PDB file of C-alpha atoms and ligand atoms in Angstrom:
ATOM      1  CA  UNK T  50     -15.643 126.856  49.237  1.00 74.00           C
ATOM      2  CA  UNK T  51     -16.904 127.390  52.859  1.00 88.00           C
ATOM      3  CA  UNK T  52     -14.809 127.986  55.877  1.00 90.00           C
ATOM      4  CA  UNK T  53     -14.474 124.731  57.047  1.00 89.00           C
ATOM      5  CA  UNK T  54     -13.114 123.487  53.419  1.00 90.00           C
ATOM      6  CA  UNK T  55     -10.147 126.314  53.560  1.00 91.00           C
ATOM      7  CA  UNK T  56      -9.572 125.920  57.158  1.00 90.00           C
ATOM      8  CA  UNK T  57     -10.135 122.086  57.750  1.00 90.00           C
ATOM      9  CA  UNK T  58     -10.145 120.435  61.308  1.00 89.00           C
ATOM     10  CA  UNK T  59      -6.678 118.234  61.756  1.00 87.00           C
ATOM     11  CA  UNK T  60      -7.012 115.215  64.550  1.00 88.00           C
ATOM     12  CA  UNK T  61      -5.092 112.649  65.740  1.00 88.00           C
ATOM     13  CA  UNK T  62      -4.377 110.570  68.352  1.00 91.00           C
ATOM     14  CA  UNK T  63      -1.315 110.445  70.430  1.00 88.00           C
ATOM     15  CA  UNK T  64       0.123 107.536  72.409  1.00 91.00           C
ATOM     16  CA  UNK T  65       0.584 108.122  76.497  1.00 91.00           C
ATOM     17  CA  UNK T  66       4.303 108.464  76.208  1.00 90.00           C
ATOM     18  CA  UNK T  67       4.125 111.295  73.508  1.00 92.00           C
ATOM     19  CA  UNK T  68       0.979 112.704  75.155  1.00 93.00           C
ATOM     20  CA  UNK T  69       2.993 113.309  77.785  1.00 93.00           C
ATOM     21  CA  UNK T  70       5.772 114.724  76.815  1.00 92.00           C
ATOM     22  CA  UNK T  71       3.763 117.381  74.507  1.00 93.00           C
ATOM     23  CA  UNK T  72       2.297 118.163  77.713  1.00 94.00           C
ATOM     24  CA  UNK T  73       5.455 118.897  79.656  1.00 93.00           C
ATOM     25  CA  UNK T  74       6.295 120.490  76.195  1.00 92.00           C
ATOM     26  CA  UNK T  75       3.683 123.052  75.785  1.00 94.00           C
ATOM     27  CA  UNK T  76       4.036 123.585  80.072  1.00 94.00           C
ATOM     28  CA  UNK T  77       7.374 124.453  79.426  1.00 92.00           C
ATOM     29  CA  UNK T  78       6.886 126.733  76.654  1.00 91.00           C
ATOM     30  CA  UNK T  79       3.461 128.055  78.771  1.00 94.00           C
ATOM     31  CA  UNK T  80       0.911 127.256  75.708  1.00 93.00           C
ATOM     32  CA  UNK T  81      -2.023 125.134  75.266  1.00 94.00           C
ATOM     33  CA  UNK T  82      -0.569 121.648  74.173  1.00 93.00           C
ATOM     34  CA  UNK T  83      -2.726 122.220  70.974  1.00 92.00           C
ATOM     35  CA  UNK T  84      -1.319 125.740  70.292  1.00 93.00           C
ATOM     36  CA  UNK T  85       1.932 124.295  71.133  1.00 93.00           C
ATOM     37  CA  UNK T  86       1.491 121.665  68.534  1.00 92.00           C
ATOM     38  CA  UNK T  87       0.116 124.213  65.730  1.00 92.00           C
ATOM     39  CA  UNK T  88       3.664 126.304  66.016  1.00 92.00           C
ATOM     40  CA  UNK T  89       5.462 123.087  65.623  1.00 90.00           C
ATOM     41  CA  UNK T  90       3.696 122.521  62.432  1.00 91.00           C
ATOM     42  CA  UNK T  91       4.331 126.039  61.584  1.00 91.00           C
ATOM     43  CA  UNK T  92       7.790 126.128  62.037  1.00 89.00           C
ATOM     44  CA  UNK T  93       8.740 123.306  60.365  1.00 88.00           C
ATOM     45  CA  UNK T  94       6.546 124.354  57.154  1.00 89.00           C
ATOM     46  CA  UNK T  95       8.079 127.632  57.304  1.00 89.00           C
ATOM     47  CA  UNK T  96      11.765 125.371  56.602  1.00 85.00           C
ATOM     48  CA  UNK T  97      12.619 126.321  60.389  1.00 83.00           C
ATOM     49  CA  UNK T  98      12.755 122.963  62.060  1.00 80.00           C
ATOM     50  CA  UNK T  99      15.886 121.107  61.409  1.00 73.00           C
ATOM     51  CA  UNK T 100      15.555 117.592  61.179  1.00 69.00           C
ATOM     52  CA  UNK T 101      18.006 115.741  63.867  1.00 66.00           C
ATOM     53  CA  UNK T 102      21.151 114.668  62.616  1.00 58.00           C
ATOM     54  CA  UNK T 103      21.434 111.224  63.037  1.00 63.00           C
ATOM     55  CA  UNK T 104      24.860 110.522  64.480  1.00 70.00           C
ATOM     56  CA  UNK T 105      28.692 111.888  64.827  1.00 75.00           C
ATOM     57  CA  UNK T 106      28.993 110.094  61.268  1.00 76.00           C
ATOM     58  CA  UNK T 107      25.923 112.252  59.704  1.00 75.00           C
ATOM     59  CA  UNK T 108      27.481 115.530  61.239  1.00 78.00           C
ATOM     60  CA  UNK T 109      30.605 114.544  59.750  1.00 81.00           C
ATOM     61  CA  UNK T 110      29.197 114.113  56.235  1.00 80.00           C
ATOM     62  CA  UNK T 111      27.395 117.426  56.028  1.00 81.00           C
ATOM     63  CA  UNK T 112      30.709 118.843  57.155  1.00 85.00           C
ATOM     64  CA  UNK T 113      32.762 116.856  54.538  1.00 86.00           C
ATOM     65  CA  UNK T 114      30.466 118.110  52.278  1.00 84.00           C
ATOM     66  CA  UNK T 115      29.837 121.483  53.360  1.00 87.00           C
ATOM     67  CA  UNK T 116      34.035 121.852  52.960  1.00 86.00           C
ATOM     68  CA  UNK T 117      33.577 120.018  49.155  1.00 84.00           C
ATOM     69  CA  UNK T 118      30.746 123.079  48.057  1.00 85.00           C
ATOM     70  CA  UNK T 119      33.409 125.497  49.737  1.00 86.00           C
ATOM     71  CA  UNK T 120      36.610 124.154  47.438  1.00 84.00           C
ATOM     72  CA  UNK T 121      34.462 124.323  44.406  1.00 83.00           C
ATOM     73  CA  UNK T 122      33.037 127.720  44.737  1.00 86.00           C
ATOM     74  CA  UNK T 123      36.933 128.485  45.646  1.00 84.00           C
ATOM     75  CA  UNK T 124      37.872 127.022  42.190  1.00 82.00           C
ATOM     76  CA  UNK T 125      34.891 128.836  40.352  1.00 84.00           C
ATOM     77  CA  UNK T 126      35.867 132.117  41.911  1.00 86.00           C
ATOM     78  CA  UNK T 127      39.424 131.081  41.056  1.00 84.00           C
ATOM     79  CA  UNK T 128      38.018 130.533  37.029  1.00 82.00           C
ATOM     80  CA  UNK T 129      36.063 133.513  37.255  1.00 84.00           C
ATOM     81  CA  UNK T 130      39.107 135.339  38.277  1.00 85.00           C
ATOM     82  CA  UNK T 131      41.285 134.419  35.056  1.00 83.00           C
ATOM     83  CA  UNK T 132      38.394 134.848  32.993  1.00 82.00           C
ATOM     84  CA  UNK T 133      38.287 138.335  34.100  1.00 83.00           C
ATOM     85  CA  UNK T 134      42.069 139.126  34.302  1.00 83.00           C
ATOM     86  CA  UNK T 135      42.973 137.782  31.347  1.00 81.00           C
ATOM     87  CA  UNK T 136      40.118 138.039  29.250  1.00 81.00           C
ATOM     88  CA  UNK T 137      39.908 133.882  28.307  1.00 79.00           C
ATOM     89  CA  UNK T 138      38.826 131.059  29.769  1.00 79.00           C
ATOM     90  CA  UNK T 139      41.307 128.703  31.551  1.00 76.00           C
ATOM     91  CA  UNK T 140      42.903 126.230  29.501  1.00 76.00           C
ATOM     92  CA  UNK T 141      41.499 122.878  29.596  1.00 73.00           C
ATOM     93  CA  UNK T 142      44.739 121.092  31.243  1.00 72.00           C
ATOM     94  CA  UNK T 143      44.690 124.056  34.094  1.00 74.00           C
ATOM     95  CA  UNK T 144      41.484 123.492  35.068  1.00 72.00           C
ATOM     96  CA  UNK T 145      42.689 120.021  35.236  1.00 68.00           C
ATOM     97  CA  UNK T 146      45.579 120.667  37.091  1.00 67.00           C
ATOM     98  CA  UNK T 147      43.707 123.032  39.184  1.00 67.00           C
ATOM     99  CA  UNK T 148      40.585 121.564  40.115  1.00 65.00           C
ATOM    100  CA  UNK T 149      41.937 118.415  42.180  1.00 54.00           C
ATOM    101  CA  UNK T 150      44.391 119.850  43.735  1.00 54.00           C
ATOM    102  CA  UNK T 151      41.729 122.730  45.308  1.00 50.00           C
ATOM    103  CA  UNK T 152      39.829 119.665  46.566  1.00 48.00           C
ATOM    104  CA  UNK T 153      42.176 118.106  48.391  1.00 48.00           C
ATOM    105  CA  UNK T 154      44.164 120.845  50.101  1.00 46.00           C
ATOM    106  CA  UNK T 155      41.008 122.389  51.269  1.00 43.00           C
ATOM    107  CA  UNK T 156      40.109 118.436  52.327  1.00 42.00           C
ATOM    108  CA  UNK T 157      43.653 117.606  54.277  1.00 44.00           C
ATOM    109  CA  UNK T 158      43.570 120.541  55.976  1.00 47.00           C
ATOM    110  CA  UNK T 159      40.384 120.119  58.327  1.00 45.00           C
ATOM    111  CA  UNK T 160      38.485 116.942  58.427  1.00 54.00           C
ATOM    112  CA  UNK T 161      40.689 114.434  56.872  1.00 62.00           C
ATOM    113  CA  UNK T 162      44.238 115.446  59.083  1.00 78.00           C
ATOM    114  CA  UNK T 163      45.427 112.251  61.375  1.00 86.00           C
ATOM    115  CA  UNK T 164      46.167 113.355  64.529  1.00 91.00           C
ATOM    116  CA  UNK T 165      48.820 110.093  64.527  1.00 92.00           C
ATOM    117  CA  UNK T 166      52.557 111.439  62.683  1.00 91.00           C
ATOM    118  CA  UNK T 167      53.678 108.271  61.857  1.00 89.00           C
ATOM    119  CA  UNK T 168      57.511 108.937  61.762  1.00 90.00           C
ATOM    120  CA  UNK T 169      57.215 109.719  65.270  1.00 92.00           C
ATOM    121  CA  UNK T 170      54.569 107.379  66.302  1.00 94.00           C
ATOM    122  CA  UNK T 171      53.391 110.085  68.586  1.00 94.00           C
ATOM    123  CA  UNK T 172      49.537 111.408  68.734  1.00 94.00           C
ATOM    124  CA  UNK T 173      49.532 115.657  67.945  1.00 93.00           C
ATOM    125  CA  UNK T 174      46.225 117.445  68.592  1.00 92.00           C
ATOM    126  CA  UNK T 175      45.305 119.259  64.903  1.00 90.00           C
ATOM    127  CA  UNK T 176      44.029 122.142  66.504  1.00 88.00           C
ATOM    128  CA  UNK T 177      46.720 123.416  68.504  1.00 91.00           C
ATOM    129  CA  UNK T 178      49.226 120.698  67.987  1.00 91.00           C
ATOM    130  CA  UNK T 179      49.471 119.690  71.569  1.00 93.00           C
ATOM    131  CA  UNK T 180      51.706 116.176  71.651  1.00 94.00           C
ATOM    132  CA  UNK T 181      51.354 112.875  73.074  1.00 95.00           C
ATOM    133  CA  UNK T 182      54.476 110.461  73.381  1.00 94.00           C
ATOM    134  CA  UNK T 183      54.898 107.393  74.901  1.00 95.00           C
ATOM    135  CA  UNK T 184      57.756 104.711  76.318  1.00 94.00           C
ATOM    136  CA  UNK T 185      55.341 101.831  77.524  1.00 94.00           C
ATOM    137  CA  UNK T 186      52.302 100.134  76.341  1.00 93.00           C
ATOM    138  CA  UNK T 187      50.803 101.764  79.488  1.00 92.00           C
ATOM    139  CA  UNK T 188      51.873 104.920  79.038  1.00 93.00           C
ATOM    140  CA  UNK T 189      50.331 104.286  75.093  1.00 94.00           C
ATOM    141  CA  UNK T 190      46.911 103.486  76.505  1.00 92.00           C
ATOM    142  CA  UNK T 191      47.043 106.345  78.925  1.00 93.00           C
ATOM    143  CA  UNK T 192      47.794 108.996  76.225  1.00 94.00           C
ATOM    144  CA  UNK T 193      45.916 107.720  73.390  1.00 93.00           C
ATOM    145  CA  UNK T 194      42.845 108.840  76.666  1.00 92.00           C
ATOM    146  CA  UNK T 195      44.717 111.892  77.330  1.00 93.00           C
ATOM    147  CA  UNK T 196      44.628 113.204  73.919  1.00 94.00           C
ATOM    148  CA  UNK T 197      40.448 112.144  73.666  1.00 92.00           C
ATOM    149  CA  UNK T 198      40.601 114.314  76.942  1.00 92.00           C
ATOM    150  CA  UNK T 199      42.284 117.169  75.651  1.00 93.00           C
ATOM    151  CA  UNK T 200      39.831 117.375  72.962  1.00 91.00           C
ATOM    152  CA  UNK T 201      37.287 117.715  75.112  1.00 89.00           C
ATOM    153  CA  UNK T 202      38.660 120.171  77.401  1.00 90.00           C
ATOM    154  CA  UNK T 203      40.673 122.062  75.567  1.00 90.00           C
ATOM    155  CA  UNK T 204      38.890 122.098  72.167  1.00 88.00           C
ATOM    156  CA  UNK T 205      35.168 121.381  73.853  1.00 88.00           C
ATOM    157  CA  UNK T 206      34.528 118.694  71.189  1.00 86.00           C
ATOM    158  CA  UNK T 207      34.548 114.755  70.638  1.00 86.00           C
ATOM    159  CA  UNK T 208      36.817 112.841  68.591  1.00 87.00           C
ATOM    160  CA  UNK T 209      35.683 113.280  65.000  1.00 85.00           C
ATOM    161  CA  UNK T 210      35.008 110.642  62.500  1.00 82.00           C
ATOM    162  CA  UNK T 211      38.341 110.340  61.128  1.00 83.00           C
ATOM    163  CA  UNK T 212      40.257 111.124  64.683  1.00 88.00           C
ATOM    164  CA  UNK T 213      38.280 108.089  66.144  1.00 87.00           C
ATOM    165  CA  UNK T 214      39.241 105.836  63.379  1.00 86.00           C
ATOM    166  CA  UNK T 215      42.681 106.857  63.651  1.00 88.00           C
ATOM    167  CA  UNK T 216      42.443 105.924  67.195  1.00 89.00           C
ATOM    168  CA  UNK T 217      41.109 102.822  67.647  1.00 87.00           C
ATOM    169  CA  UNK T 218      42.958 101.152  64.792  1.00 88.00           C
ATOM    170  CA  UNK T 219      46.086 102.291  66.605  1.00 91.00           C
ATOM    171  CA  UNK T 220      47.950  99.630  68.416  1.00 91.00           C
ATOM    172  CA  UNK T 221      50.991 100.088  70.282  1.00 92.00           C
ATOM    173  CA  UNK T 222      54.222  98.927  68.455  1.00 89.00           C
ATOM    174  CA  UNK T 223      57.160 100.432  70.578  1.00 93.00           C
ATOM    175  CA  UNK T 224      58.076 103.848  72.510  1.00 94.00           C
ATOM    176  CA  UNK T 225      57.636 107.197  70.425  1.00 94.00           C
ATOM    177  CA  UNK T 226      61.173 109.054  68.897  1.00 90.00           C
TER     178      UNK T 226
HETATM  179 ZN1   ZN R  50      44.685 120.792  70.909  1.00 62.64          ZN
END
C-alpha cells in the first residue's frame, strides 16, 4: 500500500456561513483553518469532543440518570457489603425491600424536590431553603419571579426541569399560612 492509500487526501466543501466562521475559528485559535480543522477531527476521534446537549430537558436527563447509576452502585455496594459481613447473600425480599427504596430517596432528594410546600402554599428554595409567601395575587406573581431570581443569583443557575414545571402550573388560590 503506498503513501497516499494509508494517508488519503480528505476534501470538502464548505458553505460561506461555515467558511467563515472556521476562519474566525482557526484566527482565534492562531492556526491555519485546515490545521484547525484536522485537531477538530482529532479531538473528537480521540472521544474528547462532547456532543452539545440539546436543551435544559437533555441536561436534566443525563442528570436524572447520572443520580439513577449512583443509587444502584449505592445498593450494589450496599449487597456487596452483607455479602461480606455476613458471609450470604441478601435475602430475596431485602433486596426487594431495599432496592426501591435506595432509588427513590437518592431521587427526592435532588432533582425531583418541589420547591412549592403545599400545606403552606408558600415557594422554599431547595438549596438553602430561602421562602417566598404571599397575601395578594400580586404579591404571588411577584414572588413566584423573586424565587426564579434568587436562583439565579444566589444559586447561579436556572430553574430546573421539575422547578419550572412546578412553577408554571402554579396558580394563585389565596394568601400563604
Ligand atoms: Zn436558595
Amino acid at each position: 500500500m503506498g503513501y497516499n492509500e494509508r494517508n488519503p487526501i480528505f476534501s470538502f466543501r464548505l458553505g460561506e456561513y461555515r467558511h467563515g466562521k472556521l476562519l474566525k475559528l482557526s484566527k482565534l485559535n492562531k492556526m491555519p483553518a485546515n490545521d484547525y480543522l484536522r485537531s477538530i477531527v482529532d479531538q473528537y476521534l480521540a472521544g474528547d469532543l462532547i456532543p452539545k446537549a440539546k436543551d435544559d430537558l437533555a441536561v436534566e436527563m443525563t442528570k436524572l440518570k447520572l443520580e439513577k447509576i449512583k443509587a444502584e452502585i449505592e445498593y450494589l455496594k450496599l449487597k456487596n457489603k452483607y455479602l461480606e459481613t455476613f458471609g450470604a447473600p441478601m435475602s430475596n425480599s431485602a433486596t426487594r425491600i431495599l432496592k426501591p427504596q435506595l432509588i427513590t430517596t437518592n431521587q427526592q432528594t435532588t432533582e425531583l424536590k418541589s420547591p412549592y410546600d403545599e400545606i403552606n402554599n408558600r415557594l422554599q428554595c431547595v438549596e438553602c431553603g430561602s421562602l417566598y409567601h404571599w397575601q395578594t395575587r400580586d404579591e404571588f406573581v411577584q414572588q413566584k419571579y423573586e424565587f426564579e431570581l434568587h436562583l439565579t443569583n444566589k444559586h447561579n443557575r436556572a430553574l430546573s426541569y421539575s422547578e419550572k414545571t412546578v412553577i408554571d402550573d402554579l396558580t394563585f388560590h389565596g394568601a400563604s399560612k
